[in-house]
Every structure is written in structure tokens, then in C-alpha cells.
GROMACS .gro file of C-alpha atoms in nm:
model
  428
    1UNK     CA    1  21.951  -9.697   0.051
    2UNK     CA    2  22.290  -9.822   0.013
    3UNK     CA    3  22.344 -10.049  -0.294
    4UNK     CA    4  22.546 -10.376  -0.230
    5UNK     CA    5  22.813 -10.515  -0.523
    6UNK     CA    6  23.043 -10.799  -0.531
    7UNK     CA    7  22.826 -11.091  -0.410
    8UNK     CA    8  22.847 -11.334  -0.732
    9UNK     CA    9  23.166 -11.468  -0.662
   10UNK     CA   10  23.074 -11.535  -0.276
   11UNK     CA   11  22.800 -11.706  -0.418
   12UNK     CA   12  23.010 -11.915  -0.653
   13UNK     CA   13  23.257 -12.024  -0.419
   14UNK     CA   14  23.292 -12.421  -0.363
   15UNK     CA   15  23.227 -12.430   0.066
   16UNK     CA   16  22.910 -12.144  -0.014
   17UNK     CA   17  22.816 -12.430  -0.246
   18UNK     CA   18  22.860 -12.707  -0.026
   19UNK     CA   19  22.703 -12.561   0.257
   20UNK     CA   20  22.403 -12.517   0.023
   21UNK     CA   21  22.423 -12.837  -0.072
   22UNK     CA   22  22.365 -12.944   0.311
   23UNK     CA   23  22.105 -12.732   0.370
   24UNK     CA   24  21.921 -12.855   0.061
   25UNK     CA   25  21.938 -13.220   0.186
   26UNK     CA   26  21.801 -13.134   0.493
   27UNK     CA   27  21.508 -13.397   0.539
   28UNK     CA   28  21.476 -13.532   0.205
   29UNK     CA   29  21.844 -13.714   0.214
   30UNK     CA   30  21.685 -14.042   0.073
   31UNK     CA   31  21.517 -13.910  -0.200
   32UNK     CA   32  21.616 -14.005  -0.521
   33UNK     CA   33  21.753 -13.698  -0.656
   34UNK     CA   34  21.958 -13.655  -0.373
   35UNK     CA   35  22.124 -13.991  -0.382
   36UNK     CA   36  22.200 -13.956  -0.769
   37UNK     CA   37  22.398 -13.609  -0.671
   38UNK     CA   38  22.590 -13.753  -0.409
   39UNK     CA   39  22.665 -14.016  -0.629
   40UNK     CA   40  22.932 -13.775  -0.794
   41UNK     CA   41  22.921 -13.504  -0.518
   42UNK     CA   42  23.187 -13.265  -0.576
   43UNK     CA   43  23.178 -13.303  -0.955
   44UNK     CA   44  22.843 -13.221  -0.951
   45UNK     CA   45  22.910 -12.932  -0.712
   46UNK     CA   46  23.207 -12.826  -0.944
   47UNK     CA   47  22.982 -12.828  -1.254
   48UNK     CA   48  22.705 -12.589  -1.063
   49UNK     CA   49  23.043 -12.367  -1.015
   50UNK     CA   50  23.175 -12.376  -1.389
   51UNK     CA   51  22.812 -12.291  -1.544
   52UNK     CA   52  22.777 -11.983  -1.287
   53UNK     CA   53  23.101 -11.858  -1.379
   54UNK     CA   54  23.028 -11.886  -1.717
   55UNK     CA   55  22.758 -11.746  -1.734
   56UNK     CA   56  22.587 -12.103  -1.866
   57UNK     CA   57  22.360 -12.165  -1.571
   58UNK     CA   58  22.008 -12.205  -1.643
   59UNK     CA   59  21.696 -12.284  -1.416
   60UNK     CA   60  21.599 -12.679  -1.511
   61UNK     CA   61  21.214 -12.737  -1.620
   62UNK     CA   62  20.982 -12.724  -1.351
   63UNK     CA   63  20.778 -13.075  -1.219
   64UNK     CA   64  20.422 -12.923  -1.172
   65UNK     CA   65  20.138 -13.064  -1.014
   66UNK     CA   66  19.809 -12.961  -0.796
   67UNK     CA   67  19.778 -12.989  -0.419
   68UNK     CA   68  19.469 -12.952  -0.250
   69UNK     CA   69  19.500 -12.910   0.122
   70UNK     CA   70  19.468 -12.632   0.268
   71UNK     CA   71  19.387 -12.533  -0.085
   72UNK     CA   72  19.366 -12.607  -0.425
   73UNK     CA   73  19.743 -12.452  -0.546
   74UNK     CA   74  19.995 -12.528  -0.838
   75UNK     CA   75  20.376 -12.661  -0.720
   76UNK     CA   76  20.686 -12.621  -0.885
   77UNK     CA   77  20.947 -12.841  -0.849
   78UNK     CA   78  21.290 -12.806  -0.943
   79UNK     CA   79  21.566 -13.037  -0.948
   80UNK     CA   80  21.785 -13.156  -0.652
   81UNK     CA   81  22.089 -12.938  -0.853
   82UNK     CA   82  21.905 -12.618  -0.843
   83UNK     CA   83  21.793 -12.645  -0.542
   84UNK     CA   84  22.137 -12.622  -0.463
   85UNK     CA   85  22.170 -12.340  -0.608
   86UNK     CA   86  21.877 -12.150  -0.468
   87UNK     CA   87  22.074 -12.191  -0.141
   88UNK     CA   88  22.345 -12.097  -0.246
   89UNK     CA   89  22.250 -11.762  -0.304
   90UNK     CA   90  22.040 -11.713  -0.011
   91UNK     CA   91  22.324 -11.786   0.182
   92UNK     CA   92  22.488 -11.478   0.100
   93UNK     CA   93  22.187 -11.252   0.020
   94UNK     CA   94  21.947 -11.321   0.374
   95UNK     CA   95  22.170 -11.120   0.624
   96UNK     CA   96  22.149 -10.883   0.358
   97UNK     CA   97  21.777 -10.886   0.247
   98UNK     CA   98  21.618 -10.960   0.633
   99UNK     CA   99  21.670 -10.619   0.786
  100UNK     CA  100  21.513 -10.469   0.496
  101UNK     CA  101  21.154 -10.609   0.639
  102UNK     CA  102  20.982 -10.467   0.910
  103UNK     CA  103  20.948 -10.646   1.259
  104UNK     CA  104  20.574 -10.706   1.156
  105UNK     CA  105  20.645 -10.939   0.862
  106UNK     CA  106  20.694 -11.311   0.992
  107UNK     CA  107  20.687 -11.546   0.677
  108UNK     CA  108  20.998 -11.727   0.654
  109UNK     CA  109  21.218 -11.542   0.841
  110UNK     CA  110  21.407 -11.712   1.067
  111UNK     CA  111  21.351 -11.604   1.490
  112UNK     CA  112  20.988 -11.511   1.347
  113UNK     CA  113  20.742 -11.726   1.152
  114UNK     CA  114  20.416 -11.838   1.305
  115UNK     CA  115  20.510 -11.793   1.714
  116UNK     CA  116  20.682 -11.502   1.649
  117UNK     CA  117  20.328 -11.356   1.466
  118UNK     CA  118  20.138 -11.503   1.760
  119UNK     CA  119  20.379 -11.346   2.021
  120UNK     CA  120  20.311 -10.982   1.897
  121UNK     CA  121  19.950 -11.012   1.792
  122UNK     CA  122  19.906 -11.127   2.153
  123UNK     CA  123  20.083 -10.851   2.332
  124UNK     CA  124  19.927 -10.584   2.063
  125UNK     CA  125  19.545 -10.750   2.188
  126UNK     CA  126  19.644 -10.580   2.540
  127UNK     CA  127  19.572 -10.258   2.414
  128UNK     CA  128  19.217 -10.294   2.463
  129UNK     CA  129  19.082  -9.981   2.327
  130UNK     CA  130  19.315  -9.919   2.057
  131UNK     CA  131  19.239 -10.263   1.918
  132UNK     CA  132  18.893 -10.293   1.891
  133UNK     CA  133  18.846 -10.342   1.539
  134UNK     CA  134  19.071 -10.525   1.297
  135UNK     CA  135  19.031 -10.529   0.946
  136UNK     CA  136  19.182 -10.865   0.792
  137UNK     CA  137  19.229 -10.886   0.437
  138UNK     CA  138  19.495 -11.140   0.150
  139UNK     CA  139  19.554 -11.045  -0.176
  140UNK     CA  140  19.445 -11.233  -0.484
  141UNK     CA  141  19.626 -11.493  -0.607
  142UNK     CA  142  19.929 -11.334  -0.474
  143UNK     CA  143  20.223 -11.494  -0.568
  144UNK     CA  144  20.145 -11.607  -0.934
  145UNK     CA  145  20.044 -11.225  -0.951
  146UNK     CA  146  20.323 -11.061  -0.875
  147UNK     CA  147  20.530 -10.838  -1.177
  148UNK     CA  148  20.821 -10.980  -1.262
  149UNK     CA  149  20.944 -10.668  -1.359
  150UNK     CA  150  20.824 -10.485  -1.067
  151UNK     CA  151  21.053 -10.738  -0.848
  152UNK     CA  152  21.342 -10.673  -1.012
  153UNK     CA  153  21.318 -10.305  -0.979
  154UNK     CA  154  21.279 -10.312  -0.610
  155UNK     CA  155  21.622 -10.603  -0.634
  156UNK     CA  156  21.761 -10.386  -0.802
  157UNK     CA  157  21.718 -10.120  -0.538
  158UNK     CA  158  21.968 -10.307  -0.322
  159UNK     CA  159  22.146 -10.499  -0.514
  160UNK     CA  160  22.426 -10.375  -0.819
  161UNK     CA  161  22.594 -10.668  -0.870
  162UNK     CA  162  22.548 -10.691  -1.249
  163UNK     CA  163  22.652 -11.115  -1.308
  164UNK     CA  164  22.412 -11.152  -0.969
  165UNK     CA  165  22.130 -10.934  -1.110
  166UNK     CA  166  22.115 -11.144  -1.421
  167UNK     CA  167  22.079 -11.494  -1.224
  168UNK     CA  168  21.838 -11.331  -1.008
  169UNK     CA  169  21.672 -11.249  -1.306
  170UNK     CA  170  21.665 -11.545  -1.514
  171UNK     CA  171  21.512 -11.731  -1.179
  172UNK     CA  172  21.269 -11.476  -1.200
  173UNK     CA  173  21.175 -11.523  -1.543
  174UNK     CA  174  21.177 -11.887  -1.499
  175UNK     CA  175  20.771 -11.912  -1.486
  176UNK     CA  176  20.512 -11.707  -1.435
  177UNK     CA  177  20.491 -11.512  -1.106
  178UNK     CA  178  20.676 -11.657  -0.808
  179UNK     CA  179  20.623 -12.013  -0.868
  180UNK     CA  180  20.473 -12.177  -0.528
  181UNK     CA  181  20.754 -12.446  -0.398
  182UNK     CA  182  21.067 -12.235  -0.514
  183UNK     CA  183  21.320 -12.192  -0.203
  184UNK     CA  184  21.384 -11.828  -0.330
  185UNK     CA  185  21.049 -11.762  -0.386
  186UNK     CA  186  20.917 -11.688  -0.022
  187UNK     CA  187  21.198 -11.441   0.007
  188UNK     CA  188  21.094 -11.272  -0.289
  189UNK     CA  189  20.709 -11.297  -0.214
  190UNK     CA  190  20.860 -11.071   0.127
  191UNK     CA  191  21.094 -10.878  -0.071
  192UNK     CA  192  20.805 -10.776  -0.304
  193UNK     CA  193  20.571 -10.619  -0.042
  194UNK     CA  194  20.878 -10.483   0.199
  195UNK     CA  195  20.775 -10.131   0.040
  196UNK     CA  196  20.438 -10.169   0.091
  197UNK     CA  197  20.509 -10.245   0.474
  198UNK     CA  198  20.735  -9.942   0.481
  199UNK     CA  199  20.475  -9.732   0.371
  200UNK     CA  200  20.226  -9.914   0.604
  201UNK     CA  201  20.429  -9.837   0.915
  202UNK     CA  202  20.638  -9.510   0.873
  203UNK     CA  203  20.388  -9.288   0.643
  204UNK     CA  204  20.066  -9.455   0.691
  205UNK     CA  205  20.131  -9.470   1.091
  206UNK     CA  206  19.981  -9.768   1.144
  207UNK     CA  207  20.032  -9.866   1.463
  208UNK     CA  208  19.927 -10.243   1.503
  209UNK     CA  209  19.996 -10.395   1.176
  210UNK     CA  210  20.083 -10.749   1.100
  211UNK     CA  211  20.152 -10.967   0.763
  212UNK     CA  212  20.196 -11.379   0.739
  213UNK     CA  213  20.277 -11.412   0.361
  214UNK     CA  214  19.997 -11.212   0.175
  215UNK     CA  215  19.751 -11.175   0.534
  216UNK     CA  216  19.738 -10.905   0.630
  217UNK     CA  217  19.533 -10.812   0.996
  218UNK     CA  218  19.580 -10.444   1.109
  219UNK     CA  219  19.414 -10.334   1.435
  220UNK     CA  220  19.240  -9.985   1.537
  221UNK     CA  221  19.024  -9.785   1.761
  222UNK     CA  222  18.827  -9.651   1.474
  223UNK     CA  223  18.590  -9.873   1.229
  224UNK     CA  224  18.571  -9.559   1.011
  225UNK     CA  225  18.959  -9.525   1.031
  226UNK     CA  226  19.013  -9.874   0.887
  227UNK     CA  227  18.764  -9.846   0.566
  228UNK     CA  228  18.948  -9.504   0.490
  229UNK     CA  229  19.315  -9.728   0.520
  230UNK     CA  230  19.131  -9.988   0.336
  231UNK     CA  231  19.094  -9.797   0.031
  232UNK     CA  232  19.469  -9.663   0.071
  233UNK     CA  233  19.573 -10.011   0.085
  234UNK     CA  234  19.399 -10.128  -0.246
  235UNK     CA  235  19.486  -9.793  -0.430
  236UNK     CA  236  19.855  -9.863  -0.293
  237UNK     CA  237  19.849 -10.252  -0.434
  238UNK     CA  238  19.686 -10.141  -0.765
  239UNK     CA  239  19.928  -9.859  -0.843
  240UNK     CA  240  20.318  -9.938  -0.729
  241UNK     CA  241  20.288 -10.367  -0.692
  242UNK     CA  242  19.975 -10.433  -0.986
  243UNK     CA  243  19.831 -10.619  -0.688
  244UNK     CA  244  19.453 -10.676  -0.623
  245UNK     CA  245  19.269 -10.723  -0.292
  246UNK     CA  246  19.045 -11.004  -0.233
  247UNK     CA  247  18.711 -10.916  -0.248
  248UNK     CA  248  18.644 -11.084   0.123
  249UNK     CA  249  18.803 -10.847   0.328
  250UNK     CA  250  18.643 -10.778   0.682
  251UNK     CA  251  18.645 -10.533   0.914
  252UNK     CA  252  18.482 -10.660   1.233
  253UNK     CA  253  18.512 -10.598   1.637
  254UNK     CA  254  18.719 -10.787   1.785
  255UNK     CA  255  18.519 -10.920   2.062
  256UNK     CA  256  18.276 -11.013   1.851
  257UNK     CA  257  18.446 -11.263   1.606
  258UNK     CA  258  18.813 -11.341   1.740
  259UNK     CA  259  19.093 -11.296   1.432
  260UNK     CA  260  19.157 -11.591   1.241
  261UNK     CA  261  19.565 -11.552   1.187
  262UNK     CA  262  19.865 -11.787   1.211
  263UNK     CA  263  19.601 -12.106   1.275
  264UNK     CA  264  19.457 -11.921   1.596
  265UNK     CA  265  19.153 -11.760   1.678
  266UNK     CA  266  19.300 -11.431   1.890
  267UNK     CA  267  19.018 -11.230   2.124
  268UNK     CA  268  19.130 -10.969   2.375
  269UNK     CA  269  19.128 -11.237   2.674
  270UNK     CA  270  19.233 -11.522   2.553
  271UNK     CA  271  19.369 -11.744   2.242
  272UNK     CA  272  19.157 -12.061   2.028
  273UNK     CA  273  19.311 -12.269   1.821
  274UNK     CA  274  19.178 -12.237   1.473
  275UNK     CA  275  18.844 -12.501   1.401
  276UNK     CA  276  19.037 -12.679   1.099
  277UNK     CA  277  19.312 -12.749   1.288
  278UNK     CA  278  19.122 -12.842   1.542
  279UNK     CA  279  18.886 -13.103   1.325
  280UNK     CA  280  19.236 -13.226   1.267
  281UNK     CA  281  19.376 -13.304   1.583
  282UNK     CA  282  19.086 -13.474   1.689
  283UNK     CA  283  19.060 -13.740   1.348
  284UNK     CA  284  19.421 -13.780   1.454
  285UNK     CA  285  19.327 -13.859   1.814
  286UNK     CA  286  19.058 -14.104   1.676
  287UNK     CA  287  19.238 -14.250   1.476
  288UNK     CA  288  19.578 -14.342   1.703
  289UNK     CA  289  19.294 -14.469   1.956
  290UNK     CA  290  19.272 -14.728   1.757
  291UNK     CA  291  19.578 -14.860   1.726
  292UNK     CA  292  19.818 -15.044   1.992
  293UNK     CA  293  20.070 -14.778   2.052
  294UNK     CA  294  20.283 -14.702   2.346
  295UNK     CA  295  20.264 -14.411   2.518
  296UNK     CA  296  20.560 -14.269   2.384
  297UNK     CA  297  20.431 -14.349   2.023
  298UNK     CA  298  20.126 -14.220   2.072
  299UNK     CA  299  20.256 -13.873   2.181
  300UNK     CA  300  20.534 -13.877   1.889
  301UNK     CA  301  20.194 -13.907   1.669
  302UNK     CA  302  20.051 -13.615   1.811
  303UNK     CA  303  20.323 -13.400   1.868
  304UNK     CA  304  20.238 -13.146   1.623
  305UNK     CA  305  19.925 -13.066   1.749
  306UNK     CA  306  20.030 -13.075   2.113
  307UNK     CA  307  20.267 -12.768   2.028
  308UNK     CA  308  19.994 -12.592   1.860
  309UNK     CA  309  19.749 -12.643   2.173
  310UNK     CA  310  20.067 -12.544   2.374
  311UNK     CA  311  20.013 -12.156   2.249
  312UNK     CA  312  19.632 -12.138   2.301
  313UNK     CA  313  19.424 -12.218   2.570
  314UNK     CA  314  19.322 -12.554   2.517
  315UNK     CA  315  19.320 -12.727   2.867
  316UNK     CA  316  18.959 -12.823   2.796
  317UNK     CA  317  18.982 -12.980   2.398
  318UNK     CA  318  19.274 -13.154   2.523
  319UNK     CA  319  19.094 -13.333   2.820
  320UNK     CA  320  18.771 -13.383   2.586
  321UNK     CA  321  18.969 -13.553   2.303
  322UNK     CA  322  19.210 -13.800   2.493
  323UNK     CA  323  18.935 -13.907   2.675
  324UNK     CA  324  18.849 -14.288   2.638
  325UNK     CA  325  18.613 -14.543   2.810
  326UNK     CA  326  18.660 -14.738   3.109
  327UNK     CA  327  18.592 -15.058   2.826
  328UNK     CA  328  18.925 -14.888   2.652
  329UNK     CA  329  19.196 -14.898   2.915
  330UNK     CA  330  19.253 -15.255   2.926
  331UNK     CA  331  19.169 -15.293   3.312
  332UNK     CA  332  19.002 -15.524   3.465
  333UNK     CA  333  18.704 -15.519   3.660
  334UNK     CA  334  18.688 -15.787   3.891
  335UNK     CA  335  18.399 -15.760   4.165
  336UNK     CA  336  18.482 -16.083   4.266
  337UNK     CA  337  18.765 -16.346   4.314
  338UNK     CA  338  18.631 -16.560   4.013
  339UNK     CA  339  18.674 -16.306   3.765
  340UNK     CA  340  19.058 -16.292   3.774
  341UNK     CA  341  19.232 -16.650   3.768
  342UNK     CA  342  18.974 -16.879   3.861
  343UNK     CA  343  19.207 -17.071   4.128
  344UNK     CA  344  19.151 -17.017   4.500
  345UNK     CA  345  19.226 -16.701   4.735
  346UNK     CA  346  19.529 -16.738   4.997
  347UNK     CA  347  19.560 -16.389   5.193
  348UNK     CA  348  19.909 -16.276   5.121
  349UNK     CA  349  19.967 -16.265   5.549
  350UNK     CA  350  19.951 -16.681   5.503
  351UNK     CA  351  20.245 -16.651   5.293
  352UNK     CA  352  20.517 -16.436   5.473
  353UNK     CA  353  20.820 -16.608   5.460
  354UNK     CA  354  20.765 -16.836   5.254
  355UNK     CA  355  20.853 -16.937   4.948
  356UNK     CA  356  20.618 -16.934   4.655
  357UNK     CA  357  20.621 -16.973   4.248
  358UNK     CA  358  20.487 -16.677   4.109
  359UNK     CA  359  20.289 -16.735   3.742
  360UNK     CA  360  20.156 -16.439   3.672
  361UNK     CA  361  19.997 -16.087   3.791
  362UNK     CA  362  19.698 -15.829   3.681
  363UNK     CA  363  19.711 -15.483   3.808
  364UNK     CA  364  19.468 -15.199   3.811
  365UNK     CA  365  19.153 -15.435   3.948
  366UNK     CA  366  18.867 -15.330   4.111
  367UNK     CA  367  18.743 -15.531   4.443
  368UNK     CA  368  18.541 -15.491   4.709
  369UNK     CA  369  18.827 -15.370   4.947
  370UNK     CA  370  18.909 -15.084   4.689
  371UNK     CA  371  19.075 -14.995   4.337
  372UNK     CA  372  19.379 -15.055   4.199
  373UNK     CA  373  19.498 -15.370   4.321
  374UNK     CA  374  19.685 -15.648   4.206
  375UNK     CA  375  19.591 -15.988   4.164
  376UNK     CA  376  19.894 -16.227   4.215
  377UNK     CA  377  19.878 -16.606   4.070
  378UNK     CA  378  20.090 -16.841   4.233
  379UNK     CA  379  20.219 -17.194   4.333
  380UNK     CA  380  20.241 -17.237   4.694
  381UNK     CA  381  20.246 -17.599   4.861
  382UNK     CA  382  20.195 -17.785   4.535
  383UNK     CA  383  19.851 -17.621   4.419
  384UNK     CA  384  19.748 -17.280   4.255
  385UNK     CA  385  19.652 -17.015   4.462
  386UNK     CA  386  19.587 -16.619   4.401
  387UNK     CA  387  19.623 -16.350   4.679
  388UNK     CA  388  19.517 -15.956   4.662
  389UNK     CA  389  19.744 -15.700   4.768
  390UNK     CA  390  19.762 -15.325   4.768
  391UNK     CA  391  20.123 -15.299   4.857
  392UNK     CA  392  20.341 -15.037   4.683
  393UNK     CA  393  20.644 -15.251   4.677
  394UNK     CA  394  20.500 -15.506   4.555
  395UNK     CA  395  20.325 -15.372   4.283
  396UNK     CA  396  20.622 -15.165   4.150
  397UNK     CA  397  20.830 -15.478   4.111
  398UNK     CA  398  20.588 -15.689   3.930
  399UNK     CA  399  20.536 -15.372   3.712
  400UNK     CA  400  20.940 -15.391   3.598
  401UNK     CA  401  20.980 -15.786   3.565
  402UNK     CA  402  20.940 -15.885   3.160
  403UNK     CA  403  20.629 -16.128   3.106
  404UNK     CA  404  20.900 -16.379   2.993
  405UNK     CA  405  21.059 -16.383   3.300
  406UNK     CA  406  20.750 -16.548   3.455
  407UNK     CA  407  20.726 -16.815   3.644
  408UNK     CA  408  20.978 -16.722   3.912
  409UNK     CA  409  21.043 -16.806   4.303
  410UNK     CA  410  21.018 -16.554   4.596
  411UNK     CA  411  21.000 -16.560   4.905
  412UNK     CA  412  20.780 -16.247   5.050
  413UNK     CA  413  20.836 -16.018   5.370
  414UNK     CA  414  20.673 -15.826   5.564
  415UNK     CA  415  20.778 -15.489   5.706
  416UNK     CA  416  20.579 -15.307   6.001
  417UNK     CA  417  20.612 -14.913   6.034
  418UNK     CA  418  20.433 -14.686   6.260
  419UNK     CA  419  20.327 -14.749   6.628
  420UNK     CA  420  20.035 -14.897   6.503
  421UNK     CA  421  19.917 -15.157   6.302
  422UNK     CA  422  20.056 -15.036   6.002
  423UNK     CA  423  20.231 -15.297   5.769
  424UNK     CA  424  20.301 -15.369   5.403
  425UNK     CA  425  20.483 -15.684   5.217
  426UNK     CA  426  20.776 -15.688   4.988
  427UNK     CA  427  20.921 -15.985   4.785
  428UNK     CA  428  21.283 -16.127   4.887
   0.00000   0.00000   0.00000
């Protein structure tokens, strides 16, 4: 493998900086150690620049605390100003770390990530007999395990640069394993097992092999075949990357169980979205249903989930979780003319061309004559009247006046079609 050498000083240069400095704001550009940075912007830029050069650079003190969703894991959190720097150096070093990793790997890598894993585990599922077992296994507390020494042999197996080597390094050595939260860390994390996926795919053979992070699913004919890989596989991790398996590996048909990957549930026919996720969307659902939002609103809320149902089939937990009850929708149910504006009826044929004062409207009531029809309330002659109508014209005008714009004066038409009887009314 070709070693690569001058990168330090394309990493040190002011617009590789800057542009790092963009990317790190990305979505957190009120934050408050963003603002402070930008308070002095390019001397804080050109102070980043002097300490690399000089060799003076050091990672800042980690912020760590405990999240618990989707489980219990330690953060690290670095300052806005090395944060800076992490992208900085990914800048230059991802065009030349990505095509190291095979096209199974899909963890932060940009075209890949979670659809890209879904894409390929989807069109590897068509191979019916050659995927009927899977065995699915993660690795034990993966990335506070992994060797820091270890890593910076297989960095150093690319890279030469000797000023670059010993940043890389002191981020390395800047806590113990690959600190969760790090930007360089998920390249690393990649970077760490690129070897193993080598081996995986060109001496192993393994046909249908995919890895998210540390999960790992591989797919086979042969149930035998996959506990003989399995104990490859741990010997491997033991060995070369002092990596342990977890001890709740499973190798299972396919059929039979689905493959819980990516936050789906993959069978050979068809694709589920996983149950947590699931148990999600729908306390989201509930929860929106009871607020006042506009349609619009309430499908910005939802979004999310609405692009993970759009990659499974999901036809059926989407109808069963936006449904509401009639009591819900906010129409009325009038039987009869009382129920709506207690003021007289006036059929609307009375009222053709004339003028009337129009005070207000309810649409989507239920009569005797049908559904969906509007109730008008008006002044005609002096008095209050109401009249029903099913007409499309009229309907969609009332629908686009403002409530403040009510009362107003009309005068309504009528308009035949057809050689029949066929009429419908329209306000003037």
C-alpha cells in the first residue's frame, strides 16, 4: 500500500481552516461556543494555525457526561476550537482514508450510511438460498476498547507524514479508547476494523457481509458454515485488533426471525421497521394529536419517521396510527336544521340574484340530503336566514375568504349545464 506524505501543511493552511470552521458550525451556529469564536474569528483561526505549526497544539479537556437513549454511553465533548480542528484534518485525510473501506462498511461515510446499508442488505435478501441464515453479532464495548497503539499502526500504514502522525497521535492519546462524540473518532472506529473487513471479504470469501459501526450481519447458505466463520471472526478480533465479541451473537434463519439492522427488520419478502422505532413514532403521533397544529406542522413534526416508514413497508402502521375519531375532526354533525345556526332555512334557489349579507359558513355537515355540505348564515330582506348547498363553487370560495373578512355582500348566480336539469350556484 502506497504511503502518503506532505499533508500537515494542507491541513494548516488558513481557507482548509476556515472551511473547517464552517463545517463545524453547521447546526449548532447559536451555541455559545460558537458565538464566542466568531467573536474574534480569524484571530482565533490564526491562533489554531500558529500552535499547529509549532508544534504547541494540544487537545482541550474533554466535557463528559452519560446519555441514556438508545443506551446508557459516556460523551466527550470538546471545545468549539478543536472541533475546528478535527475538521480540519478530515478535510484533507477522507478522500484519502474512504477508499481504503470496503463497499460493505456504511458508518459515516458519506453516499452510504443507513440507506445505503438498507439498499444492499435488500438486494443481497434476493438471493434466497444463499441467504438463509445470517449470523448477527457487535463487539463489546467497541470503541472505548479499541488499542490505541494498534490504531496508530494501521495510520501509520498509510500515512508518513511525521508532524501529521504526531497530531494524529496526541488526539489519539487524548482519552481512553475512541472517545464517543469525537468528529475523528467515527473515522477511526472504521479505520480500525478496515483490515478486519479486508480479510472478511478477499481471504475469508464472504460473500454477503455487512458492518454499521461495530454490527456486523453476514448471510449464508450454511448454518454450520457460519459457526465455523464465527470462531474465525472472534480468533481474528482477539489476536490482530484485542477486540472481544459480545457474548449475544445469533445465528438464526432468516425467515424465521427477520434481521434487526440499520432500525429495520429485513425478511426475504419484505422490510419492518424496527419495534422501538416504531413505539416511537406512534407516542409522537399521540402526542401531536393533541395539539392544534396545521397540517403542515403536523407533518414537519413527523417528518423523521415518515422517511423511515418511506423504506419499509408500512402502508398499514401508517393508516393505523393517523387514524382519529369522527369526535376529533372538528366536523359537524348536523341531522337537522337546528343544529347549525338556529335561524330559519331559505333554499338557496329563493335567493338567485339577489343580494344577500353573508355572516358566516360551516362546511363538512352531515344532512339528510347527503355529506359534506355547507351551511351558509345570512341576512337577506332584513332577517337571518341559513340555506344548504352542495355546490363546488361555492364551497371553494367560502373555503379561501379569511374569517375576518366576514360579514360581506353577494349577490349569487346560477349556472345550468347539461341538457337536463343539471344546475349549480356561484356567488357574484
Amino acid at each position: 500500500m502506497k504511503r502518503v506524505n506532505n499533508l500537515f501543511e494542507r491541513i494548516c493552511e488558513f481557507d482548509n481552516l476556515h472551511r473547517a470552521y464552517e463545517k463545524a458550525r453547521l447546526r449548532k451556529s447559536k451555541k455559545y461556543g460558537v458565538l464566542m469564536f466568531e467573536k474574534n474569528l480569524n484571530g482565533n483561526l490564526a491562533q489554531i494555525q500558529n500552535e499547529l505549526l509549532n508544534g504547541t497544539y494540544r487537545t482541550s479537556e474533554y466535557e463528559i457526561f452519560t446519555i441514556f437513549e438508545p443506551k446508557e454511553r459516556l460523551i466527550y465533548r470538546l471545545p468549539f476550537r478543536d472541533r475546528v480542528v478535527q475538521h480540519a484534518i478530515m478535510n484533507i485525510l477522507e478522500p484519502i482514508w474512504t477508499p481504503m473501506f470496503v463497499s460493505q462498511t456504511y458508518s459515516c461515510i458519506k453516499g452510504r450510511g443507513i440507506h445505503g446499508a438498507l439498499k444492499h442488505l435488500k438486494k443481497g435478501l434476493k438471493d434466497v438460498e444463499n441467504t438463509h441464515y445470517c449470523l448477527k453479532l457487535d463487539i463489546r464495548k467497541f470503541y472505548p476498547s479499541i488499542d490505541h497503539d494498534i490504531l496508530k499502526t494501521i495510520v501509520r500504514k498509510k500515512i508518513k507524514d511525521m508532524q501529521l502522525l504526531y497530531l494524529l497521535d496526541g488526539i489519539i492519546d487524548s482519552a481512553p479508547g475512541v472517545p464517543i462524540g469525537n468528529y475523528l473518532s467515527q473515522f477511526f472506529a472504521n479505520l480500525y476494523l478496515s483490515y478486519f473487513d479486508h480479510w472478511l471479504k478477499e481471504e475469508m470469501q464472504v460473500k454477503y457481509y455487512y458492518r454499521y459501526a461495530d454490527d456486523i450481519v453476514i448471510l449464508a447458505a450454511d448454518k454450520a458454515y457460519l459457526h465455523a466463520l464465527l470462531a474465525e471472526i472472534n480468533h481474528y478480533l482477539m489476536e490482530f485488533l484485542n477486540l472481544q465479541m459480545k457474548g449475544n451473537y445469533q445465528i438464526f434463519p432468516v425467515e424465521k426471525r427477520g434481521i434487526d439492522f440499520v432500525g429495520y427488520v429485513f425478511y426475504h419478502t419484505h422490510i419492518r421497521m424496527r419495534k422501538s422505532i416504531k413505539k416511537n413514532f406512534c407516542r409522537r403521533v399521540a402526542k401531536l394529536n393533541k395539539k392544534d397544529l396545521t397540517p403542515k406542522e403536523y407533518k414537519k413534526r413527523i417528518a423523521p419517521y415518515l422517511g423511515w416508514s418511506s423504506h419499509c413497508n408500512s402502508k398499514h402502521l401508517l393508516k393505523k396510527i393517523n387514524m382519529k375519531k369522527f369526535s376529533e375532526l372538528g366536523i359537524s354533525n348536523a341531522l337537522d336544521d337546528k343544529q347549525v345556526f338556529p335561524v330559519p332555512v331559505i333554499s338557496v334557489s329563493d335567493l338567485v340574484n339577489c343580494e344577500i349579507e353573508v355572516i358566516d359558513f360551516e362546511a363538512g355537515v352531515k344532512t339528510k340530503h347527503g355529506e359534506d355540505r355547507c351551511v351558509v348564515k345570512i341576512k337577506f330582506e332584513g332577517a337571518e336566514r341559513k340555506f344548504f348547498t352542495n355546490a363546488t363553487p361555492i364551497k371553494q370560495v367560502l373555503s379561501q375568504i379569511p374569517k375576518t373578512e366576514f360579514p360581506f355582500l353577494v349577490t349569487i348566480k346560477q349556472q345550468r349545464f347539461g341538457s337536463g336539469s343539471g344546475r349549480t350556484y356561484y356567488f357574484s
